[in-house]
């Protein structure tokens, strides 16, 4: 019996048909192979913060960071907030995303005191990766200056 998935070969010398698996026939010729082009490597995975005014008299309560392609593994612990050389706690801050590409840190506390602030997204020691498991290539930072102290919210 011949199934539709069996390969049938014609023996032109004898005019008969045989299954390709018949031991009396040589293996069918292999199609020519074309060398495959190596896949184009993706550019390094990066992140950038949405612009924050360089100086402000308003407390920053949320900041947005965008990645060059969707990522996973981002946690609030991947960020470091500093006023001058003092590290401030991000405890109680929320980190949200709807698409894995843009993340918002909200409910940031402690940015009501006059001084220079920096928010850093660490590149090493995090679990931030894209779909191909590529890690974040370099850290990202955003800085701003609070011009005057305002009451805490």
PDB file of C-alpha atoms in Angstrom:
ATOM      1  CA  UNK A   1       0.000   0.000   0.000  1.00  0.00           C
ATOM      2  CA  UNK A   2       1.196   3.474  -0.831  1.00  0.00           C
ATOM      3  CA  UNK A   3       0.290   6.365   1.479  1.00  0.00           C
ATOM      4  CA  UNK A   4       0.039   9.920   0.298  1.00  0.00           C
ATOM      5  CA  UNK A   5       3.085  10.734   2.425  1.00  0.00           C
ATOM      6  CA  UNK A   6       5.274   8.046   0.739  1.00  0.00           C
ATOM      7  CA  UNK A   7       7.740   9.154  -1.888  1.00  0.00           C
ATOM      8  CA  UNK A   8       7.348   7.237  -5.135  1.00  0.00           C
ATOM      9  CA  UNK A   9      10.193   7.098  -7.640  1.00  0.00           C
ATOM     10  CA  UNK A  10       9.946   6.152 -11.278  1.00  0.00           C
ATOM     11  CA  UNK A  11      12.631   3.878 -12.691  1.00  0.00           C
ATOM     12  CA  UNK A  12      12.854   5.256 -16.259  1.00  0.00           C
ATOM     13  CA  UNK A  13      14.892   2.260 -17.430  1.00  0.00           C
ATOM     14  CA  UNK A  14      12.215  -0.281 -16.511  1.00  0.00           C
ATOM     15  CA  UNK A  15       9.172   2.016 -16.433  1.00  0.00           C
ATOM     16  CA  UNK A  16       8.079   0.900 -12.993  1.00  0.00           C
ATOM     17  CA  UNK A  17       7.310   2.624  -9.745  1.00  0.00           C
ATOM     18  CA  UNK A  18       8.984   1.933  -6.426  1.00  0.00           C
ATOM     19  CA  UNK A  19       8.801   3.441  -2.963  1.00  0.00           C
ATOM     20  CA  UNK A  20      11.792   5.566  -2.106  1.00  0.00           C
ATOM     21  CA  UNK A  21      12.422   3.228   0.815  1.00  0.00           C
ATOM     22  CA  UNK A  22      12.855   0.204  -1.503  1.00  0.00           C
ATOM     23  CA  UNK A  23      16.361  -1.131  -0.973  1.00  0.00           C
ATOM     24  CA  UNK A  24      16.793  -1.630  -4.725  1.00  0.00           C
ATOM     25  CA  UNK A  25      16.792   2.107  -5.464  1.00  0.00           C
ATOM     26  CA  UNK A  26      19.441   4.663  -4.625  1.00  0.00           C
ATOM     27  CA  UNK A  27      18.502   7.433  -2.247  1.00  0.00           C
ATOM     28  CA  UNK A  28      16.857  10.386  -3.981  1.00  0.00           C
ATOM     29  CA  UNK A  29      19.200  13.268  -4.716  1.00  0.00           C
ATOM     30  CA  UNK A  30      19.379  15.960  -2.069  1.00  0.00           C
ATOM     31  CA  UNK A  31      18.274  19.431  -3.099  1.00  0.00           C
ATOM     32  CA  UNK A  32      21.121  21.918  -3.387  1.00  0.00           C
ATOM     33  CA  UNK A  33      21.700  23.764  -0.156  1.00  0.00           C
ATOM     34  CA  UNK A  34      22.156  27.468   0.087  1.00  0.00           C
ATOM     35  CA  UNK A  35      24.349  28.752   2.880  1.00  0.00           C
ATOM     36  CA  UNK A  36      22.179  30.495   5.439  1.00  0.00           C
ATOM     37  CA  UNK A  37      23.024  34.052   6.250  1.00  0.00           C
ATOM     38  CA  UNK A  38      23.785  34.414   9.934  1.00  0.00           C
ATOM     39  CA  UNK A  39      21.000  36.213  11.797  1.00  0.00           C
ATOM     40  CA  UNK A  40      21.506  39.932  12.131  1.00  0.00           C
ATOM     41  CA  UNK A  41      22.404  40.625  15.753  1.00  0.00           C
ATOM     42  CA  UNK A  42      20.116  42.934  17.672  1.00  0.00           C
ATOM     43  CA  UNK A  43      21.552  46.247  18.827  1.00  0.00           C
ATOM     44  CA  UNK A  44      22.407  46.386  22.551  1.00  0.00           C
ATOM     45  CA  UNK A  45      19.445  46.609  24.929  1.00  0.00           C
ATOM     46  CA  UNK A  46      19.274  50.147  26.326  1.00  0.00           C
ATOM     47  CA  UNK A  47      17.050  52.296  28.521  1.00  0.00           C
ATOM     48  CA  UNK A  48      16.417  56.037  28.719  1.00  0.00           C
ATOM     49  CA  UNK A  49      14.433  58.151  31.134  1.00  0.00           C
ATOM     50  CA  UNK A  50      11.787  60.542  29.905  1.00  0.00           C
ATOM     51  CA  UNK A  51      13.071  64.091  30.311  1.00  0.00           C
ATOM     52  CA  UNK A  52      12.703  65.628  33.747  1.00  0.00           C
ATOM     53  CA  UNK A  53      12.950  69.442  33.994  1.00  0.00           C
ATOM     54  CA  UNK A  54      16.506  70.333  35.023  1.00  0.00           C
ATOM     55  CA  UNK A  55      15.180  72.553  37.816  1.00  0.00           C
ATOM     56  CA  UNK A  56      11.845  72.477  39.504  1.00  0.00           C
ATOM     57  CA  UNK A  57      10.025  73.727  42.565  1.00  0.00           C
ATOM     58  CA  UNK A  58       7.603  70.778  42.438  1.00  0.00           C
ATOM     59  CA  UNK A  59       8.115  67.410  44.051  1.00  0.00           C
ATOM     60  CA  UNK A  60       8.722  64.595  41.533  1.00  0.00           C
ATOM     61  CA  UNK A  61       6.225  61.857  42.278  1.00  0.00           C
ATOM     62  CA  UNK A  62       6.614  59.797  39.094  1.00  0.00           C
ATOM     63  CA  UNK A  63       9.317  59.168  36.501  1.00  0.00           C
ATOM     64  CA  UNK A  64       9.145  57.208  33.228  1.00  0.00           C
ATOM     65  CA  UNK A  65      11.870  54.977  31.764  1.00  0.00           C
ATOM     66  CA  UNK A  66      11.667  53.439  28.290  1.00  0.00           C
ATOM     67  CA  UNK A  67      13.620  50.453  26.993  1.00  0.00           C
ATOM     68  CA  UNK A  68      14.751  49.954  23.401  1.00  0.00           C
ATOM     69  CA  UNK A  69      12.603  46.790  23.213  1.00  0.00           C
ATOM     70  CA  UNK A  70      10.246  45.030  25.638  1.00  0.00           C
ATOM     71  CA  UNK A  71      11.895  43.587  28.730  1.00  0.00           C
ATOM     72  CA  UNK A  72      11.022  41.580  31.799  1.00  0.00           C
ATOM     73  CA  UNK A  73      12.566  41.243  35.233  1.00  0.00           C
ATOM     74  CA  UNK A  74      12.431  44.954  36.134  1.00  0.00           C
ATOM     75  CA  UNK A  75      11.898  45.603  39.848  1.00  0.00           C
ATOM     76  CA  UNK A  76      11.984  48.719  42.020  1.00  0.00           C
ATOM     77  CA  UNK A  77      15.260  47.372  43.486  1.00  0.00           C
ATOM     78  CA  UNK A  78      16.925  47.957  40.092  1.00  0.00           C
ATOM     79  CA  UNK A  79      16.689  51.732  40.696  1.00  0.00           C
ATOM     80  CA  UNK A  80      18.734  53.955  43.018  1.00  0.00           C
ATOM     81  CA  UNK A  81      17.479  57.421  44.017  1.00  0.00           C
ATOM     82  CA  UNK A  82      19.978  59.903  45.446  1.00  0.00           C
ATOM     83  CA  UNK A  83      19.870  63.477  46.727  1.00  0.00           C
ATOM     84  CA  UNK A  84      23.479  64.557  46.442  1.00  0.00           C
ATOM     85  CA  UNK A  85      25.431  61.617  47.866  1.00  0.00           C
ATOM     86  CA  UNK A  86      22.612  60.403  50.098  1.00  0.00           C
ATOM     87  CA  UNK A  87      20.713  57.340  48.879  1.00  0.00           C
ATOM     88  CA  UNK A  88      16.985  57.721  49.399  1.00  0.00           C
ATOM     89  CA  UNK A  89      14.586  54.843  49.897  1.00  0.00           C
ATOM     90  CA  UNK A  90      12.207  53.877  47.129  1.00  0.00           C
ATOM     91  CA  UNK A  91      10.152  51.833  49.608  1.00  0.00           C
ATOM     92  CA  UNK A  92       6.489  52.414  48.924  1.00  0.00           C
ATOM     93  CA  UNK A  93       7.160  53.450  45.329  1.00  0.00           C
ATOM     94  CA  UNK A  94       5.273  51.577  42.633  1.00  0.00           C
ATOM     95  CA  UNK A  95       6.676  50.266  39.357  1.00  0.00           C
ATOM     96  CA  UNK A  96       4.161  49.620  36.569  1.00  0.00           C
ATOM     97  CA  UNK A  97       4.126  48.779  32.870  1.00  0.00           C
ATOM     98  CA  UNK A  98       1.473  47.829  30.354  1.00  0.00           C
ATOM     99  CA  UNK A  99       3.758  46.742  27.527  1.00  0.00           C
ATOM    100  CA  UNK A 100       7.169  45.791  28.978  1.00  0.00           C
ATOM    101  CA  UNK A 101       8.667  48.690  27.029  1.00  0.00           C
ATOM    102  CA  UNK A 102       7.740  51.730  29.134  1.00  0.00           C
ATOM    103  CA  UNK A 103       7.846  51.600  32.942  1.00  0.00           C
ATOM    104  CA  UNK A 104       6.587  54.238  35.373  1.00  0.00           C
ATOM    105  CA  UNK A 105       7.897  54.660  38.899  1.00  0.00           C
ATOM    106  CA  UNK A 106       5.219  56.426  40.906  1.00  0.00           C
ATOM    107  CA  UNK A 107       4.567  57.380  44.529  1.00  0.00           C
ATOM    108  CA  UNK A 108       8.190  58.500  44.888  1.00  0.00           C
ATOM    109  CA  UNK A 109       8.745  60.043  48.317  1.00  0.00           C
ATOM    110  CA  UNK A 110      11.494  62.270  49.638  1.00  0.00           C
ATOM    111  CA  UNK A 111      12.023  64.544  46.641  1.00  0.00           C
ATOM    112  CA  UNK A 112      10.606  67.604  48.425  1.00  0.00           C
ATOM    113  CA  UNK A 113      13.917  68.880  49.829  1.00  0.00           C
ATOM    114  CA  UNK A 114      16.008  71.403  47.870  1.00  0.00           C
ATOM    115  CA  UNK A 115      19.040  69.798  46.220  1.00  0.00           C
ATOM    116  CA  UNK A 116      20.266  67.793  43.280  1.00  0.00           C
ATOM    117  CA  UNK A 117      18.615  64.423  42.573  1.00  0.00           C
ATOM    118  CA  UNK A 118      19.688  61.469  40.469  1.00  0.00           C
ATOM    119  CA  UNK A 119      17.701  58.363  39.625  1.00  0.00           C
ATOM    120  CA  UNK A 120      19.836  55.507  38.344  1.00  0.00           C
ATOM    121  CA  UNK A 121      18.731  52.304  36.630  1.00  0.00           C
ATOM    122  CA  UNK A 122      21.423  49.687  37.262  1.00  0.00           C
ATOM    123  CA  UNK A 123      22.610  47.493  34.380  1.00  0.00           C
ATOM    124  CA  UNK A 124      24.491  44.845  36.354  1.00  0.00           C
ATOM    125  CA  UNK A 125      23.080  42.665  39.088  1.00  0.00           C
ATOM    126  CA  UNK A 126      19.522  42.942  37.785  1.00  0.00           C
ATOM    127  CA  UNK A 127      17.293  40.406  36.074  1.00  0.00           C
ATOM    128  CA  UNK A 128      16.395  42.799  33.256  1.00  0.00           C
ATOM    129  CA  UNK A 129      16.405  40.931  29.930  1.00  0.00           C
ATOM    130  CA  UNK A 130      14.656  41.065  26.572  1.00  0.00           C
ATOM    131  CA  UNK A 131      12.887  38.156  24.854  1.00  0.00           C
ATOM    132  CA  UNK A 132      16.217  36.754  23.635  1.00  0.00           C
ATOM    133  CA  UNK A 133      17.650  36.926  27.207  1.00  0.00           C
ATOM    134  CA  UNK A 134      19.961  39.823  26.301  1.00  0.00           C
ATOM    135  CA  UNK A 135      20.719  41.893  29.433  1.00  0.00           C
ATOM    136  CA  UNK A 136      20.650  45.661  29.737  1.00  0.00           C
ATOM    137  CA  UNK A 137      23.877  46.934  28.126  1.00  0.00           C
ATOM    138  CA  UNK A 138      24.486  49.992  30.321  1.00  0.00           C
ATOM    139  CA  UNK A 139      22.964  51.927  33.174  1.00  0.00           C
ATOM    140  CA  UNK A 140      20.665  54.874  32.615  1.00  0.00           C
ATOM    141  CA  UNK A 141      20.343  58.008  34.740  1.00  0.00           C
ATOM    142  CA  UNK A 142      18.213  61.095  34.979  1.00  0.00           C
ATOM    143  CA  UNK A 143      19.028  64.145  37.100  1.00  0.00           C
ATOM    144  CA  UNK A 144      17.190  67.241  38.249  1.00  0.00           C
ATOM    145  CA  UNK A 145      17.533  69.998  40.833  1.00  0.00           C
ATOM    146  CA  UNK A 146      14.878  70.909  43.361  1.00  0.00           C
ATOM    147  CA  UNK A 147      15.169  74.678  43.776  1.00  0.00           C
ATOM    148  CA  UNK A 148      13.392  74.966  47.112  1.00  0.00           C
ATOM    149  CA  UNK A 149      12.075  72.766  49.868  1.00  0.00           C
ATOM    150  CA  UNK A 150       8.318  72.218  49.777  1.00  0.00           C
ATOM    151  CA  UNK A 151       6.075  70.494  52.318  1.00  0.00           C
ATOM    152  CA  UNK A 152       6.102  66.719  51.992  1.00  0.00           C
ATOM    153  CA  UNK A 153       2.930  65.145  50.654  1.00  0.00           C
TER     154      UNK A 153
END
